[in-house]
């Protein structure tokens, strides 16, 4: 849900902003890097003005 809200409200978010936004939703001791990667990848079309 947090990632969906981020996609809707912050399509230009940086990796640092993604990490901050998602910080309450994942454990940093496991594979959170893949979550940040996935959110960043989903943001790319939105940042370019395209569809998600």
mmCIF file of the C-alpha atoms, coordinates in Angstrom:
data_MODEL
# 
_entry.id   MODEL 
# 
loop_
_atom_site.group_PDB 
_atom_site.id 
_atom_site.type_symbol 
_atom_site.label_atom_id 
_atom_site.label_alt_id 
_atom_site.label_comp_id 
_atom_site.label_asym_id 
_atom_site.label_entity_id 
_atom_site.label_seq_id 
_atom_site.pdbx_PDB_ins_code 
_atom_site.Cartn_x 
_atom_site.Cartn_y 
_atom_site.Cartn_z 
_atom_site.occupancy 
_atom_site.B_iso_or_equiv 
_atom_site.pdbx_formal_charge 
_atom_site.auth_seq_id 
_atom_site.auth_comp_id 
_atom_site.auth_asym_id 
_atom_site.auth_atom_id 
_atom_site.pdbx_PDB_model_num 
ATOM 1  C CA . UNK A 1 1  ? 0.000  0.000  0.000   1.00 0.00 ? 1  UNK A CA 1 
ATOM 2  C CA . UNK A 1 2  ? 2.839  2.380  0.821   1.00 0.00 ? 2  UNK A CA 1 
ATOM 3  C CA . UNK A 1 3  ? 4.531  1.709  -2.511  1.00 0.00 ? 3  UNK A CA 1 
ATOM 4  C CA . UNK A 1 4  ? 1.273  2.319  -4.366  1.00 0.00 ? 4  UNK A CA 1 
ATOM 5  C CA . UNK A 1 5  ? 0.802  5.629  -2.547  1.00 0.00 ? 5  UNK A CA 1 
ATOM 6  C CA . UNK A 1 6  ? 4.374  6.627  -3.362  1.00 0.00 ? 6  UNK A CA 1 
ATOM 7  C CA . UNK A 1 7  ? 3.836  5.819  -7.039  1.00 0.00 ? 7  UNK A CA 1 
ATOM 8  C CA . UNK A 1 8  ? 0.726  8.000  -7.053  1.00 0.00 ? 8  UNK A CA 1 
ATOM 9  C CA . UNK A 1 9  ? 2.001  10.950 -5.023  1.00 0.00 ? 9  UNK A CA 1 
ATOM 10 C CA . UNK A 1 10 ? 5.771  11.099 -5.651  1.00 0.00 ? 10 UNK A CA 1 
ATOM 11 C CA . UNK A 1 11 ? 6.492  9.914  -9.217  1.00 0.00 ? 11 UNK A CA 1 
ATOM 12 C CA . UNK A 1 12 ? 9.822  11.798 -9.213  1.00 0.00 ? 12 UNK A CA 1 
ATOM 13 C CA . UNK A 1 13 ? 11.058 10.217 -5.942  1.00 0.00 ? 13 UNK A CA 1 
ATOM 14 C CA . UNK A 1 14 ? 14.770 9.517  -5.578  1.00 0.00 ? 14 UNK A CA 1 
ATOM 15 C CA . UNK A 1 15 ? 16.194 6.296  -4.122  1.00 0.00 ? 15 UNK A CA 1 
ATOM 16 C CA . UNK A 1 16 ? 16.736 8.115  -0.821  1.00 0.00 ? 16 UNK A CA 1 
ATOM 17 C CA . UNK A 1 17 ? 13.120 9.292  -0.812  1.00 0.00 ? 17 UNK A CA 1 
ATOM 18 C CA . UNK A 1 18 ? 11.897 5.774  -1.626  1.00 0.00 ? 18 UNK A CA 1 
ATOM 19 C CA . UNK A 1 19 ? 13.911 4.363  1.281   1.00 0.00 ? 19 UNK A CA 1 
ATOM 20 C CA . UNK A 1 20 ? 12.542 7.036  3.630   1.00 0.00 ? 20 UNK A CA 1 
ATOM 21 C CA . UNK A 1 21 ? 8.961  6.547  2.460   1.00 0.00 ? 21 UNK A CA 1 
ATOM 22 C CA . UNK A 1 22 ? 9.148  2.766  2.736   1.00 0.00 ? 22 UNK A CA 1 
ATOM 23 C CA . UNK A 1 23 ? 11.208 2.670  5.942   1.00 0.00 ? 23 UNK A CA 1 
ATOM 24 C CA . UNK A 1 24 ? 8.332  1.533  8.147   1.00 0.00 ? 24 UNK A CA 1 
ATOM 25 C CA . UNK A 1 25 ? 7.393  -1.298 5.812   1.00 0.00 ? 25 UNK A CA 1 
ATOM 26 C CA . UNK A 1 26 ? 10.445 -3.517 5.581   1.00 0.00 ? 26 UNK A CA 1 
ATOM 27 C CA . UNK A 1 27 ? 13.231 -4.964 7.663   1.00 0.00 ? 27 UNK A CA 1 
ATOM 28 C CA . UNK A 1 28 ? 16.587 -3.456 6.739   1.00 0.00 ? 28 UNK A CA 1 
ATOM 29 C CA . UNK A 1 29 ? 18.432 -6.644 7.721   1.00 0.00 ? 29 UNK A CA 1 
ATOM 30 C CA . UNK A 1 30 ? 16.975 -8.624 4.810   1.00 0.00 ? 30 UNK A CA 1 
ATOM 31 C CA . UNK A 1 31 ? 16.644 -7.978 1.101   1.00 0.00 ? 31 UNK A CA 1 
ATOM 32 C CA . UNK A 1 32 ? 15.132 -4.512 1.244   1.00 0.00 ? 32 UNK A CA 1 
ATOM 33 C CA . UNK A 1 33 ? 17.373 -3.397 -1.605  1.00 0.00 ? 33 UNK A CA 1 
ATOM 34 C CA . UNK A 1 34 ? 15.208 -5.402 -4.003  1.00 0.00 ? 34 UNK A CA 1 
ATOM 35 C CA . UNK A 1 35 ? 12.113 -3.576 -2.741  1.00 0.00 ? 35 UNK A CA 1 
ATOM 36 C CA . UNK A 1 36 ? 13.720 -0.185 -3.374  1.00 0.00 ? 36 UNK A CA 1 
ATOM 37 C CA . UNK A 1 37 ? 14.836 -1.405 -6.816  1.00 0.00 ? 37 UNK A CA 1 
ATOM 38 C CA . UNK A 1 38 ? 11.301 -2.543 -7.674  1.00 0.00 ? 38 UNK A CA 1 
ATOM 39 C CA . UNK A 1 39 ? 9.699  0.722  -6.554  1.00 0.00 ? 39 UNK A CA 1 
ATOM 40 C CA . UNK A 1 40 ? 12.296 2.739  -8.457  1.00 0.00 ? 40 UNK A CA 1 
ATOM 41 C CA . UNK A 1 41 ? 11.681 0.658  -11.583 1.00 0.00 ? 41 UNK A CA 1 
ATOM 42 C CA . UNK A 1 42 ? 7.926  1.198  -11.261 1.00 0.00 ? 42 UNK A CA 1 
ATOM 43 C CA . UNK A 1 43 ? 8.495  4.957  -10.928 1.00 0.00 ? 43 UNK A CA 1 
ATOM 44 C CA . UNK A 1 44 ? 10.530 5.277  -14.110 1.00 0.00 ? 44 UNK A CA 1 
ATOM 45 C CA . UNK A 1 45 ? 7.606  5.377  -16.579 1.00 0.00 ? 45 UNK A CA 1 
ATOM 46 C CA . UNK A 1 46 ? 5.722  7.804  -14.330 1.00 0.00 ? 46 UNK A CA 1 
ATOM 47 C CA . UNK A 1 47 ? 8.732  10.098 -14.078 1.00 0.00 ? 47 UNK A CA 1 
ATOM 48 C CA . UNK A 1 48 ? 8.919  10.141 -17.884 1.00 0.00 ? 48 UNK A CA 1 
ATOM 49 C CA . UNK A 1 49 ? 5.238  11.059 -18.110 1.00 0.00 ? 49 UNK A CA 1 
ATOM 50 C CA . UNK A 1 50 ? 4.096  7.627  -19.269 1.00 0.00 ? 50 UNK A CA 1 
ATOM 51 C CA . UNK A 1 51 ? 1.742  4.999  -17.942 1.00 0.00 ? 51 UNK A CA 1 
ATOM 52 C CA . UNK A 1 52 ? 2.585  2.646  -15.088 1.00 0.00 ? 52 UNK A CA 1 
# 
